[in-house]
CSV table of C-alpha atoms in Angstrom, one decimal:
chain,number,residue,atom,x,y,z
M,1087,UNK,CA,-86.9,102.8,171.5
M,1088,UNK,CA,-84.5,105.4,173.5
M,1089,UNK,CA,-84.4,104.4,176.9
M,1090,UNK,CA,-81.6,106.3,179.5
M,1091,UNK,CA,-78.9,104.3,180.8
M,1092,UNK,CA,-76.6,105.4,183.5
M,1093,UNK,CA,-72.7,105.3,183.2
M,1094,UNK,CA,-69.8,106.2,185.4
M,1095,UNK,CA,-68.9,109.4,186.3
M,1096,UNK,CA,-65.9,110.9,184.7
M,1097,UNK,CA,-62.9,110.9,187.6
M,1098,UNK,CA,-59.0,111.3,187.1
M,1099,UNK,CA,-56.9,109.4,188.4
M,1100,UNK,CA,-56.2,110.5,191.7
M,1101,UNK,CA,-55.3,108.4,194.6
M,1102,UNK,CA,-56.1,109.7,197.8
M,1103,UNK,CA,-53.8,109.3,201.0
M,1104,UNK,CA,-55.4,106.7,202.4
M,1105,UNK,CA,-53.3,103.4,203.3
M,1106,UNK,CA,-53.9,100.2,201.4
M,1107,UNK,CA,-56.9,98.5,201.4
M,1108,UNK,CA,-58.5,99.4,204.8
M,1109,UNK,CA,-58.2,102.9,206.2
M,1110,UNK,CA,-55.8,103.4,208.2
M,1111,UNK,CA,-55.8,106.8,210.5
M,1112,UNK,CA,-53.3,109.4,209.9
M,1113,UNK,CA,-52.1,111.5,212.3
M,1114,UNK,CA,-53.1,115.1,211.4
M,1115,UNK,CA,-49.6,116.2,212.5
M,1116,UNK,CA,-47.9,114.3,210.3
M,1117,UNK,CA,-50.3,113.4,207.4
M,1118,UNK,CA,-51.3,116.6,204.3
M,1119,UNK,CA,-55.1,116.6,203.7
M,1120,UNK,CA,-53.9,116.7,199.7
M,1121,UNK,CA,-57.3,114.9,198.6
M,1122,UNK,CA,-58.3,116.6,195.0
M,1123,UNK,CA,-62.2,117.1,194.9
M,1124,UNK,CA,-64.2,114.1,193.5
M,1125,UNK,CA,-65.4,115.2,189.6
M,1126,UNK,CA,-68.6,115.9,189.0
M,1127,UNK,CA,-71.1,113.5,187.6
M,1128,UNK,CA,-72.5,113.2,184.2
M,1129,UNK,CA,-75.2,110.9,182.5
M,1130,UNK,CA,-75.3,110.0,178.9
M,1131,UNK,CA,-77.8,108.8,176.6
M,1132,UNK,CA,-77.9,105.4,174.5
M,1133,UNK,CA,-80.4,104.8,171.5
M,1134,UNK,CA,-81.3,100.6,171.4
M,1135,UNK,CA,-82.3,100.1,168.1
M,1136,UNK,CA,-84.7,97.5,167.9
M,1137,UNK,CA,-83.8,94.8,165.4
M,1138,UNK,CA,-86.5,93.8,162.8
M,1139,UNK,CA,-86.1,89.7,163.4
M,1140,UNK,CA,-87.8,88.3,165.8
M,1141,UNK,CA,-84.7,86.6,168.0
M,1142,UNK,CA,-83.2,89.6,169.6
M,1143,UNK,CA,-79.2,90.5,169.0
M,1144,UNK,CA,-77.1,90.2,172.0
M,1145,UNK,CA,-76.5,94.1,173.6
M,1146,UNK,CA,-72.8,95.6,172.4
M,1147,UNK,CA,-70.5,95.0,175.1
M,1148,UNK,CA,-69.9,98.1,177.5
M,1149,UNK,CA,-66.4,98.7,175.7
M,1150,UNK,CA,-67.7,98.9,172.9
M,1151,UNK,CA,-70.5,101.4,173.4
M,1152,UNK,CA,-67.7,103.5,174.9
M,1153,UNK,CA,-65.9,103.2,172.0
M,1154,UNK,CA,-68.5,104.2,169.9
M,1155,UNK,CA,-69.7,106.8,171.6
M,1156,UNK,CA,-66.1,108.4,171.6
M,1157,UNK,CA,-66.4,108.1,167.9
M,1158,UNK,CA,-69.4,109.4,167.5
M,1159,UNK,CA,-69.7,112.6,169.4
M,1160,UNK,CA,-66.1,112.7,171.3
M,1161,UNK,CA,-66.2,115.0,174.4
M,1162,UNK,CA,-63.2,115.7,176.6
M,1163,UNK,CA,-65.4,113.1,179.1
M,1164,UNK,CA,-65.6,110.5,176.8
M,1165,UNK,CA,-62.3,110.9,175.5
M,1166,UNK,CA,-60.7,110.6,179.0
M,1167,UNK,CA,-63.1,107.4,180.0
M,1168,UNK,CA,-61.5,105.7,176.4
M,1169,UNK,CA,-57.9,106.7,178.1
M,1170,UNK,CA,-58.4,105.1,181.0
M,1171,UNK,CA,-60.3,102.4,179.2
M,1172,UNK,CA,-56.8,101.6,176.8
M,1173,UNK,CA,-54.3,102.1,179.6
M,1174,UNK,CA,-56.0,99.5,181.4
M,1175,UNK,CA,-55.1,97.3,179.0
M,1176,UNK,CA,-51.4,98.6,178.1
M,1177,UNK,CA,-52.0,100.5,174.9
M,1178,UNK,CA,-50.3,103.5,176.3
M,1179,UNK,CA,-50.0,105.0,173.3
M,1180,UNK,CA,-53.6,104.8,172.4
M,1181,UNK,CA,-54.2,106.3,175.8
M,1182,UNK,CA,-51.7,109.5,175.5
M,1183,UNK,CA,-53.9,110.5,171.7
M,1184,UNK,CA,-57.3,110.0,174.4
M,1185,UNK,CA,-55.7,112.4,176.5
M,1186,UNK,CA,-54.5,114.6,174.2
M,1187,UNK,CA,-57.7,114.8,172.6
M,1188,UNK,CA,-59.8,115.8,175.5
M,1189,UNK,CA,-57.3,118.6,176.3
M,1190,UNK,CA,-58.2,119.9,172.9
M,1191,UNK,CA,-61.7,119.6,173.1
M,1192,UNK,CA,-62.5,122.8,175.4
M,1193,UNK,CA,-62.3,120.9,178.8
M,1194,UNK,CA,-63.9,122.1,181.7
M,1195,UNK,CA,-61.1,122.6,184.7
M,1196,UNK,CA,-61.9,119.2,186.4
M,1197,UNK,CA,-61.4,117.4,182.9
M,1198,UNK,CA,-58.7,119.3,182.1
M,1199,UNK,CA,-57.1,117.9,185.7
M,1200,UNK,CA,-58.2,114.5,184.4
M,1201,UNK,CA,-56.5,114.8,181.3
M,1202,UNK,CA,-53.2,115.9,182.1
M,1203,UNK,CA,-52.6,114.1,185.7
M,1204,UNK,CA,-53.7,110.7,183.6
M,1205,UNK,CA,-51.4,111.6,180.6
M,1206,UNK,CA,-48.7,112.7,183.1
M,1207,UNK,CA,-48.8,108.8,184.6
M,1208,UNK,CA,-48.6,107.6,181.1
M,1209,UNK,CA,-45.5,109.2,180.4
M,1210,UNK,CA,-44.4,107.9,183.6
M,1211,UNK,CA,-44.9,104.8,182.4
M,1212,UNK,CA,-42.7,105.3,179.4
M,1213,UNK,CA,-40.2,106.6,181.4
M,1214,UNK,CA,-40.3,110.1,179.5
M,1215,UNK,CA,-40.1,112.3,183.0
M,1216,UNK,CA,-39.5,115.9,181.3
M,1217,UNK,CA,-42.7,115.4,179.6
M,1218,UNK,CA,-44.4,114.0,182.9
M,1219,UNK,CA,-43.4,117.2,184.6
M,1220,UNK,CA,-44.6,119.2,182.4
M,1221,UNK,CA,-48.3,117.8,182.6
M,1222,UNK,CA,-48.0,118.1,186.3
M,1223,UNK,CA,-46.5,121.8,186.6
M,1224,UNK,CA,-49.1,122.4,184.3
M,1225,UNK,CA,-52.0,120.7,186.5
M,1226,UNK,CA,-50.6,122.4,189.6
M,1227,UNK,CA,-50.8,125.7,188.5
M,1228,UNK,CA,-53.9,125.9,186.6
M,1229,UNK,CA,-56.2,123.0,187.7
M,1230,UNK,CA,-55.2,123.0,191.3
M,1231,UNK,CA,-53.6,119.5,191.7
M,1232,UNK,CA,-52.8,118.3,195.1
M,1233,UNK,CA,-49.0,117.3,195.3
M,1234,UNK,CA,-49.7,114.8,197.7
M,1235,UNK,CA,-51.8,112.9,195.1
M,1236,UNK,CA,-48.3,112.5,192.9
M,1237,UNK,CA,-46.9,111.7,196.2
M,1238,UNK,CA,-49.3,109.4,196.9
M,1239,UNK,CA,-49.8,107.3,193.3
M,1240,UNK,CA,-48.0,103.9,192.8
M,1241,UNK,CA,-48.0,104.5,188.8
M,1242,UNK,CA,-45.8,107.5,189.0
M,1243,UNK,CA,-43.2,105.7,191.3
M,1244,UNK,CA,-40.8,106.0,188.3
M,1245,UNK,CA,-40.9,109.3,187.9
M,1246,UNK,CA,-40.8,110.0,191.7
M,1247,UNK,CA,-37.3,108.2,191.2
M,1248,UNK,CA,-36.4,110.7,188.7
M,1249,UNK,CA,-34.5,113.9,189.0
M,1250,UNK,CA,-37.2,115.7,187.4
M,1251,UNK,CA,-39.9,114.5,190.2
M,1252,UNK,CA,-36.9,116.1,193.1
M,1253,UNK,CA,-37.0,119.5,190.7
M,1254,UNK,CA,-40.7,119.3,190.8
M,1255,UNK,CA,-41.0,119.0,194.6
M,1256,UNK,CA,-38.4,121.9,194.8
M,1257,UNK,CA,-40.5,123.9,192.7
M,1258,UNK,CA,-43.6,123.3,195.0
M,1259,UNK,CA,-41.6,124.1,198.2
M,1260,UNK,CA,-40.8,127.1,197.2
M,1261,UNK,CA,-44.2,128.4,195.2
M,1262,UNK,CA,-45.1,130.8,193.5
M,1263,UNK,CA,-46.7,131.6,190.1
M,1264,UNK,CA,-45.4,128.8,187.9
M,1265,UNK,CA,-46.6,125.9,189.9
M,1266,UNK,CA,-48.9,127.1,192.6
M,1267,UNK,CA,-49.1,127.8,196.1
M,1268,UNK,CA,-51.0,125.2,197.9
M,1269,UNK,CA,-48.2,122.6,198.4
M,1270,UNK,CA,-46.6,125.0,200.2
M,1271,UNK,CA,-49.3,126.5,202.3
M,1272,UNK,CA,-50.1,123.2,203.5
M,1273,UNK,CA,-46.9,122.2,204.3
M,1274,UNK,CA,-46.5,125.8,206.3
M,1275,UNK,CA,-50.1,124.3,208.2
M,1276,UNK,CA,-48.5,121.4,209.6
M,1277,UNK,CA,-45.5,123.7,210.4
M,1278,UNK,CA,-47.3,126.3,212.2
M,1279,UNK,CA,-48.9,123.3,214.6
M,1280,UNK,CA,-45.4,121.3,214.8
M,1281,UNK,CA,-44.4,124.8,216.3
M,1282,UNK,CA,-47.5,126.5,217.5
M,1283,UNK,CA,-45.7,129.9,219.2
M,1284,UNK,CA,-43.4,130.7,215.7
M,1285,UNK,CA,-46.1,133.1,214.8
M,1286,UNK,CA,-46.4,134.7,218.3
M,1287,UNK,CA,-42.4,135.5,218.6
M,1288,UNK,CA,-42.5,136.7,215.2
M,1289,UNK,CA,-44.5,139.0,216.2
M,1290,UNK,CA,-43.4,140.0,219.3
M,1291,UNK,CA,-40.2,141.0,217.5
M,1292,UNK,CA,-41.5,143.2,214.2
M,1293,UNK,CA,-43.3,144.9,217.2
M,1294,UNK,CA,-40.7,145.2,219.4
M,1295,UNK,CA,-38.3,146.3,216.6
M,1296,UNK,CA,-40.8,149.0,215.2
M,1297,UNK,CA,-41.1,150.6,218.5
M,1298,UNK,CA,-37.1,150.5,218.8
M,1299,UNK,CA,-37.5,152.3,215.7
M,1300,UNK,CA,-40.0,154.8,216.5
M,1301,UNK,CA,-37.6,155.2,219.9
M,1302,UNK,CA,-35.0,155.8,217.9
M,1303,UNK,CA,-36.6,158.4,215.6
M,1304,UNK,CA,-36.8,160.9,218.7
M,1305,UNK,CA,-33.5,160.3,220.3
M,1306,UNK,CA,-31.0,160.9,217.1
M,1307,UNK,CA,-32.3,165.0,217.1
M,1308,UNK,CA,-31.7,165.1,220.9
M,1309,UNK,CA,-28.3,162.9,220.3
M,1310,UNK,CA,-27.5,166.1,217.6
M,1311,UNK,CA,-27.8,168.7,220.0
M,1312,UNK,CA,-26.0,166.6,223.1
M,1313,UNK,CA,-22.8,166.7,220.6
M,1314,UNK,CA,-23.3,170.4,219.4
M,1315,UNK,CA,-24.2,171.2,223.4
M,1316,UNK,CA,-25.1,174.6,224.6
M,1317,UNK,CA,-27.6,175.6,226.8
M,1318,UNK,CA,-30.1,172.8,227.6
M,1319,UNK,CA,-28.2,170.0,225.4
M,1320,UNK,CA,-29.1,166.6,227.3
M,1321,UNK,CA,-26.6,164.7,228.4
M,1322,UNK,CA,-24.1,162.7,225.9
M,1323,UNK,CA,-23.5,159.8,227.3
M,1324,UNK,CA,-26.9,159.4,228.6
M,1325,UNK,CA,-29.0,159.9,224.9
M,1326,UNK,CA,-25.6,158.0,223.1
M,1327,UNK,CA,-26.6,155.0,225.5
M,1328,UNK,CA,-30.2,155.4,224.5
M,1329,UNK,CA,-29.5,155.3,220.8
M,1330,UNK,CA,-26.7,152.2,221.5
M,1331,UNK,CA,-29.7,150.1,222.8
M,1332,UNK,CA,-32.2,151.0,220.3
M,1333,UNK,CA,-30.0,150.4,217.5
M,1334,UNK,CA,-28.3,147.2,219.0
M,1335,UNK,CA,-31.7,146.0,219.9
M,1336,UNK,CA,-32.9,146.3,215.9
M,1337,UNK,CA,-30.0,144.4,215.0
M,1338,UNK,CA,-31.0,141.7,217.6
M,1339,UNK,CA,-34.5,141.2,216.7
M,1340,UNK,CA,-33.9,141.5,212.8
M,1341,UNK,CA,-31.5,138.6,213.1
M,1342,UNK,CA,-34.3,136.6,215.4
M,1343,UNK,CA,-36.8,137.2,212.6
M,1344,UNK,CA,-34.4,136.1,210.3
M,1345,UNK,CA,-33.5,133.1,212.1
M,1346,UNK,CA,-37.1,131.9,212.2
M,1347,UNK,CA,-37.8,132.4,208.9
M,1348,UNK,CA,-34.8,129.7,208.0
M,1349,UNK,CA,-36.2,127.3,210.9
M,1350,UNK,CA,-39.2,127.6,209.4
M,1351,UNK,CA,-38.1,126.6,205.6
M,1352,UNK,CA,-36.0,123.8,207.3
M,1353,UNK,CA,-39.0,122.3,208.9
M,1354,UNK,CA,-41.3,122.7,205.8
M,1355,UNK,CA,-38.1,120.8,203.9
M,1356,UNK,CA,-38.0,118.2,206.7
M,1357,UNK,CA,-41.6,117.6,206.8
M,1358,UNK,CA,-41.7,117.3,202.8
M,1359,UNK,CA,-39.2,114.9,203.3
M,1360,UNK,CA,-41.1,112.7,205.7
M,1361,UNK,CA,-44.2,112.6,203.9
M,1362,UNK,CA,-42.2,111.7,200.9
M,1363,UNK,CA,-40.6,108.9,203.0
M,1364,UNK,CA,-43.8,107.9,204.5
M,1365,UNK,CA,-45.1,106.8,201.1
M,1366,UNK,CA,-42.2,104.4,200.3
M,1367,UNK,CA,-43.2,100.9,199.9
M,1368,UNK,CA,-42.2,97.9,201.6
M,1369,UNK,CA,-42.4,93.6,201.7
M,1370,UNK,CA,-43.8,92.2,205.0
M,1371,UNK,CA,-42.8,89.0,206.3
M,1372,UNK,CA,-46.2,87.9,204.6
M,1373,UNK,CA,-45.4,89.2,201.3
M,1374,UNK,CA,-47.9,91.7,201.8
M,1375,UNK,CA,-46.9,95.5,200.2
M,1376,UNK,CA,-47.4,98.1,202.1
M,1377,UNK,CA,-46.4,102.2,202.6
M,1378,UNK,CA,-44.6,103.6,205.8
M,1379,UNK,CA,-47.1,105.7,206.5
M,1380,UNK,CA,-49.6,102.0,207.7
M,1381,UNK,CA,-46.8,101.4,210.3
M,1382,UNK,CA,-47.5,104.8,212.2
M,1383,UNK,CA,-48.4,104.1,215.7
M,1384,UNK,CA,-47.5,100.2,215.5
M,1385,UNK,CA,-43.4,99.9,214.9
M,1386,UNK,CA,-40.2,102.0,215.2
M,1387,UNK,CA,-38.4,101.5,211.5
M,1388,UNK,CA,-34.8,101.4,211.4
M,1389,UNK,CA,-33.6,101.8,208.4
M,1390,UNK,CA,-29.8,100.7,207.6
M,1391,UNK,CA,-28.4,101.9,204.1
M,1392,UNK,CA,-24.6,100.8,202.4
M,1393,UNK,CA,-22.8,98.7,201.3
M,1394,UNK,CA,-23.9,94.7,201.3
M,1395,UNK,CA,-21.3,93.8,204.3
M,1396,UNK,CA,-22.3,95.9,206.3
M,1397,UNK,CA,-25.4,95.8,206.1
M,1398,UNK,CA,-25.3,92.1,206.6
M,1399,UNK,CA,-23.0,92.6,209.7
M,1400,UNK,CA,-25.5,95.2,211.0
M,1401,UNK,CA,-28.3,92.5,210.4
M,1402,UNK,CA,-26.4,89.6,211.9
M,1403,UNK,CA,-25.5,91.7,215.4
M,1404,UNK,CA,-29.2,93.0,215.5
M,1405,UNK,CA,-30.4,88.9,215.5
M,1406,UNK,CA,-28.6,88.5,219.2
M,1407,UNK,CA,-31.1,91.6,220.2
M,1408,UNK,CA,-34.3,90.6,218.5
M,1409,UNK,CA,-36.4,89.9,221.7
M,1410,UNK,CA,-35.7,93.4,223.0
M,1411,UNK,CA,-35.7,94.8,219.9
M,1412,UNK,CA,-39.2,93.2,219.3
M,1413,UNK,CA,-40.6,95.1,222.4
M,1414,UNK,CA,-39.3,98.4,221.4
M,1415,UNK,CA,-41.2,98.1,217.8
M,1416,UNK,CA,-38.1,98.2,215.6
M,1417,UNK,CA,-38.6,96.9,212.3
M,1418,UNK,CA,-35.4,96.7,210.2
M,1419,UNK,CA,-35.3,97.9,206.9
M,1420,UNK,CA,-32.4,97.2,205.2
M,1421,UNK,CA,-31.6,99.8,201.9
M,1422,UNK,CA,-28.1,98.4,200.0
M,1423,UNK,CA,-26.8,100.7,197.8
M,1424,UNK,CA,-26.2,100.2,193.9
M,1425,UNK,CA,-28.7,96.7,194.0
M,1426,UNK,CA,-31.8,98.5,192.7
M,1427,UNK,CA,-32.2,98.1,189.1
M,1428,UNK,CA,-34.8,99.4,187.3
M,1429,UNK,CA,-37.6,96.9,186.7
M,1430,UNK,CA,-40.2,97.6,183.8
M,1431,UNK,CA,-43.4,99.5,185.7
M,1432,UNK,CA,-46.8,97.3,184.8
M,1433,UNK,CA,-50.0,99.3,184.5
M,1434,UNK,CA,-51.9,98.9,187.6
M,1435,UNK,CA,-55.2,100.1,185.6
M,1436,UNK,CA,-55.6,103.6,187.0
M,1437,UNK,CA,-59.1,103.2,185.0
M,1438,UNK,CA,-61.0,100.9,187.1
M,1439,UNK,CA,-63.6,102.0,188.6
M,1440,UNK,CA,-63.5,103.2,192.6
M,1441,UNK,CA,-66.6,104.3,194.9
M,1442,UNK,CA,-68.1,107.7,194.9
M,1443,UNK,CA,-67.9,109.3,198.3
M,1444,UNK,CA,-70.9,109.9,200.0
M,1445,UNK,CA,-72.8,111.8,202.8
M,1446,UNK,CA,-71.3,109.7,205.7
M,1447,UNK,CA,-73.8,109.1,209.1
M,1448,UNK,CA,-73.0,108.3,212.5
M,1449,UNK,CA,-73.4,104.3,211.7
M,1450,UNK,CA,-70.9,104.6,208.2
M,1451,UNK,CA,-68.4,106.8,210.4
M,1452,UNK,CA,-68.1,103.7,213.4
M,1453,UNK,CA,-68.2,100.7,210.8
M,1454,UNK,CA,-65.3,102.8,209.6
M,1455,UNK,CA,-63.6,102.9,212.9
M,1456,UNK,CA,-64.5,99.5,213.8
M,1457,UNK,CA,-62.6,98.2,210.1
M,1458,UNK,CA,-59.8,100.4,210.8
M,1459,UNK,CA,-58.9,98.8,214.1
M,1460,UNK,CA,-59.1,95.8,213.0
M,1461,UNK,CA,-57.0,96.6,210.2
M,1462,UNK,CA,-54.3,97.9,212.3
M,1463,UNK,CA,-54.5,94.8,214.2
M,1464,UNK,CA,-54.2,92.2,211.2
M,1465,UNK,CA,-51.4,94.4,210.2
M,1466,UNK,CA,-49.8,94.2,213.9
M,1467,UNK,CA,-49.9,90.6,213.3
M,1468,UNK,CA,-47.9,90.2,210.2
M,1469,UNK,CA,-44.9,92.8,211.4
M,1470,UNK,CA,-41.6,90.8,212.7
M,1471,UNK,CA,-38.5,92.0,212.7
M,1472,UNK,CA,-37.5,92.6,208.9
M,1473,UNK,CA,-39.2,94.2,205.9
M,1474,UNK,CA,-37.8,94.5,202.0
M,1475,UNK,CA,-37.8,97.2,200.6
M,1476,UNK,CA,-39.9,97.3,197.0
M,1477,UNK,CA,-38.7,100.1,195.0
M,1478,UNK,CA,-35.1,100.6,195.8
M,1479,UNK,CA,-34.9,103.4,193.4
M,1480,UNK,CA,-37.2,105.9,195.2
M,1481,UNK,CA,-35.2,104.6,198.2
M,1482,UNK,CA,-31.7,105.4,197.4
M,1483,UNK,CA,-33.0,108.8,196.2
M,1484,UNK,CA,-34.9,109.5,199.1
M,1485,UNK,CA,-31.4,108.5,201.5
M,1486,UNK,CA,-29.1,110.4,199.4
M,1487,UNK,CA,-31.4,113.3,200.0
M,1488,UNK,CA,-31.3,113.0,203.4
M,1489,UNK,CA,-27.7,112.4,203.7
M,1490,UNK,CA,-27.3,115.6,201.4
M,1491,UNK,CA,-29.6,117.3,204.0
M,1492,UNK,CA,-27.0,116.0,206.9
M,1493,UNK,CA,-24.2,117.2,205.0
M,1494,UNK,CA,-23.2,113.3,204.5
M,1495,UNK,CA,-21.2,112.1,201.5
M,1496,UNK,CA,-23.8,110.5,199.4
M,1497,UNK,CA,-23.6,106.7,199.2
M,1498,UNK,CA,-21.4,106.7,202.5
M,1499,UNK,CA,-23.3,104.0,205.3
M,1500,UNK,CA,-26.1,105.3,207.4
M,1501,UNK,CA,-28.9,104.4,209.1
M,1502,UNK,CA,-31.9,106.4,210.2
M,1503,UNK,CA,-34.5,105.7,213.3
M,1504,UNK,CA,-38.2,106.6,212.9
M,1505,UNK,CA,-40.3,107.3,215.6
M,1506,UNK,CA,-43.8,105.9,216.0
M,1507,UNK,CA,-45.5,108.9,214.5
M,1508,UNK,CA,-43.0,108.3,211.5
M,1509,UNK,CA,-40.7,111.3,211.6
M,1510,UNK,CA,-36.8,110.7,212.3
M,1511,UNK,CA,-35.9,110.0,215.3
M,1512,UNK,CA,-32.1,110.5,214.7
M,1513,UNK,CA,-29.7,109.6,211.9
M,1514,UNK,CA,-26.0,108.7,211.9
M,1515,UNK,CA,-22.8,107.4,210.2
M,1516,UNK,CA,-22.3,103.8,210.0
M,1517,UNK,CA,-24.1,101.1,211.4
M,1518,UNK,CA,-25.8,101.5,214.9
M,1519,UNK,CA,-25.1,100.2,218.0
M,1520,UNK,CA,-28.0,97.9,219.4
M,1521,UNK,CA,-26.6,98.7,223.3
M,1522,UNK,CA,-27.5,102.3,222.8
M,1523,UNK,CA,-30.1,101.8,220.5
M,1524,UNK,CA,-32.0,99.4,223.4
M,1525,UNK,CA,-31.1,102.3,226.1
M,1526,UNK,CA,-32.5,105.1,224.3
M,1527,UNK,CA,-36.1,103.3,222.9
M,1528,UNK,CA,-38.5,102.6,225.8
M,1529,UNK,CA,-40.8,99.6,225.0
M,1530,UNK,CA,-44.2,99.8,223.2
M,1531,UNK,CA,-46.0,100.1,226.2
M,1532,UNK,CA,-44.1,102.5,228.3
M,1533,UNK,CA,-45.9,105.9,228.4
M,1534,UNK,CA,-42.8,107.7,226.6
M,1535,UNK,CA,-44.0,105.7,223.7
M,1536,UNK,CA,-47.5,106.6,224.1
M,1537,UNK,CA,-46.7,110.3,224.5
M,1538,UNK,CA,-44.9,109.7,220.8
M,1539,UNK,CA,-47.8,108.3,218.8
């Protein structure tokens, strides 16, 4: 007897920008909305054959009715659902022939995002990053990928590491045809509310400069005849001066358009770089592993990156401050260069199954309130005064970066304060001094620290 039994709808693995296990709210400032749309669902068909005995066979085990059903009438769905299904349990290999498979088996776009963003994190795993970019430029440009999904995913943390992931990002800053627009234009969003009048002076000065132009259009002919003179020739110095300031006056508000235009790709670099930062992991006091971005709101990091002494030293004078320290928020974060070594990545099982979104109502929006509070405050709870970092790869990268940003020689000691919406604060040679650092912070609840959530 046919009977219709209902299986789980094909999704890629995508993680979303959420924080951790509860949600945690992001500021809309500083947060990208990079969420990829949920895929569609589908529903299969299994055939129970009956068996002719009369003690009934126990049912085939889910996995292997998957498997089965792959071999039997493979789809780019079922191919990608085996994928998952073998990564889970380390066969990588098995996984990337899965995913290759459903790319050649006329995908439809949301499969063909699947395919390659899943196959992308398996080359990730092997550490092959050329061929991990390639899945992903490809995904970007074709299937409209979110960047902030790869920013966002622990399994491609070793390719985030890589020099191919910091070519990647460049390529998405910039846009264009061969990766795709939309990292950009979201990161020119957040820009355009971080400075809400860029757009009006830009403006202000293409139409101030075209009626400069239009002004000086009429006076050169009158400036002709004021130098050939004659009867009713105008003045020379009088229409001169009138084409001085028209001209000098294009010159002016070219180079203010100009100028904008590089403030502008400075802040879209700057907020790329924070929203990579925000996703970098690190160890609570608790042991529990979190992401920057779930410290928003709560603690001020400090972040002190060099060499073991003095980071130790920095450490050691910051002890005789912890009180005051602990009021201001700071949360130490010590970075020492040349300790990370590159530890073996372990599949997190990017196939397991995760809830489908729904319609939310009025009660599902405050339970989700209610847990995120509470969240915040558990999390509150477990902050002191010191956090590991977890991936010291993505780490150094992400300093020597920034110190490359700074014009900084890369590896030299630095350290880096974050305000409470997670952006720098400021950023400086050395190690800080906790004097000037306790004089410039105002406590947690001061309003100056309210007016910078």
């Amino acid at each position: 007897m046919a009977a219709a039994a209902a299986v789980a709808a094909l999704r890629p693995h995508l993680s979303l920008l959420s924080a951790g296990g509860g949600a945690t709210p992001i500021s809309s400032l500083q947060a990208l909305a990079f969420v990829s749309p949920p895929l569609p669902h589908y529903r299969r068909r299994c055939v129970l054959r009956s068996n002719a005995s009369s003690s009934p066979s126990p049912p085939p085990s889910p996995e292997k009715e998957k498997e089965a059903e792959a071999e039997a009438v493979p789809t780019a769905e079922s191919c990608v659902n085996l994928g998952l299904e073998l990564f889970s349990k380390g066969r990588v290999r098995d996984a990337l022939e899965q995913f290759d498979n459903a790319l050649e088996l006329n995908p439809n776009p949301v499969e063909a995002q699947a395919a390659l963003y899943n196959k992308a994190c398996c080359h990730a795993f092997r550490e092959e990053s050329n061929k991990a970019a390639d899945c992903l430029r490809t995904a970007l440009r074709d299937y409209n990928l979110k960047f902030g999904t790869i920013l966002n995913d622990p399994d491609l943390a070793p390719f985030r590491a890589s020099p191919e992931f910091k070519e990647l990002q460049e390529e998405a800053l910039r846009g264009g045809e061969d990766i795709g627009s939309g990292f950009r234009r979201d990161l020119k969003l957040i820009s355009e509310v971080q400075a809400p009048f860029r757009g009006v002076r830009r403006f202000f000065y293409v139409a101030l400069t075209a009626a400069a132009g239009i002004s000086t259009f009429f006076t050169i002919p009158r400036l002709i005849l004021a130098v050939q003179g004659g009867d009713g020739a105008p003045d020379l110095l009088e229409t001169a001066g009138n084409a001085a300031i028209n001209i000098g006056g294009i010159v002016v508000l070219v180079a203010l358009y100009f100028w904008e235009n590089k403030k502008e790709e400075q802040q879209i670099t700057q907020i790329s770089r924070n929203e990579t930062l925000s996703r970098l992991p690190v160890r609570l006091s608790t042991s529990r592993i979190i992401e920057l971005v779930q410290l928003r709101d709560i603690t001020r990091p400090v972040i002190l990156a060099g060499s073991k002494a003095s980071v130790t030293r920095a450490m050691q004078r910051a002890e005789r401050y912890r009180t005051e320290l602990l009021k201001r928020g700071v949360l130490l974060i010590p970075v020492i260069f040349g300790a990370s070594q590159k530890a073996q990545s372990k599949p997190r099982g990017f196939g397991s199954s995760r809830s489908v979104a729904s319609v939310s109502s009025v009660g599902d929006d405050f339970e989700k309130r209610t847990e995120s509070i509470a969240a915040k405050s558990r999390l509150k709870a477990e902050v002191r005064f010191k956090a590991d970092i977890v991936s010291p790869e993505q780490w150094e990268s992400w300093i020597r970066d920034q110190q490359e940003s700074e014009g900084v020689t890369p590896g030299e000691d630095v350290y880096i304060i974050l305000r409470l919406d997670g952006r720098v604060r400021r950023s400086g040679r050395g190690m800080p001094n906790w004097n000037d650092i306790l004089q410039e912070l105002p406590r947690l609840e001061n309003l100056l620290s309210k007016l910078e959530r």
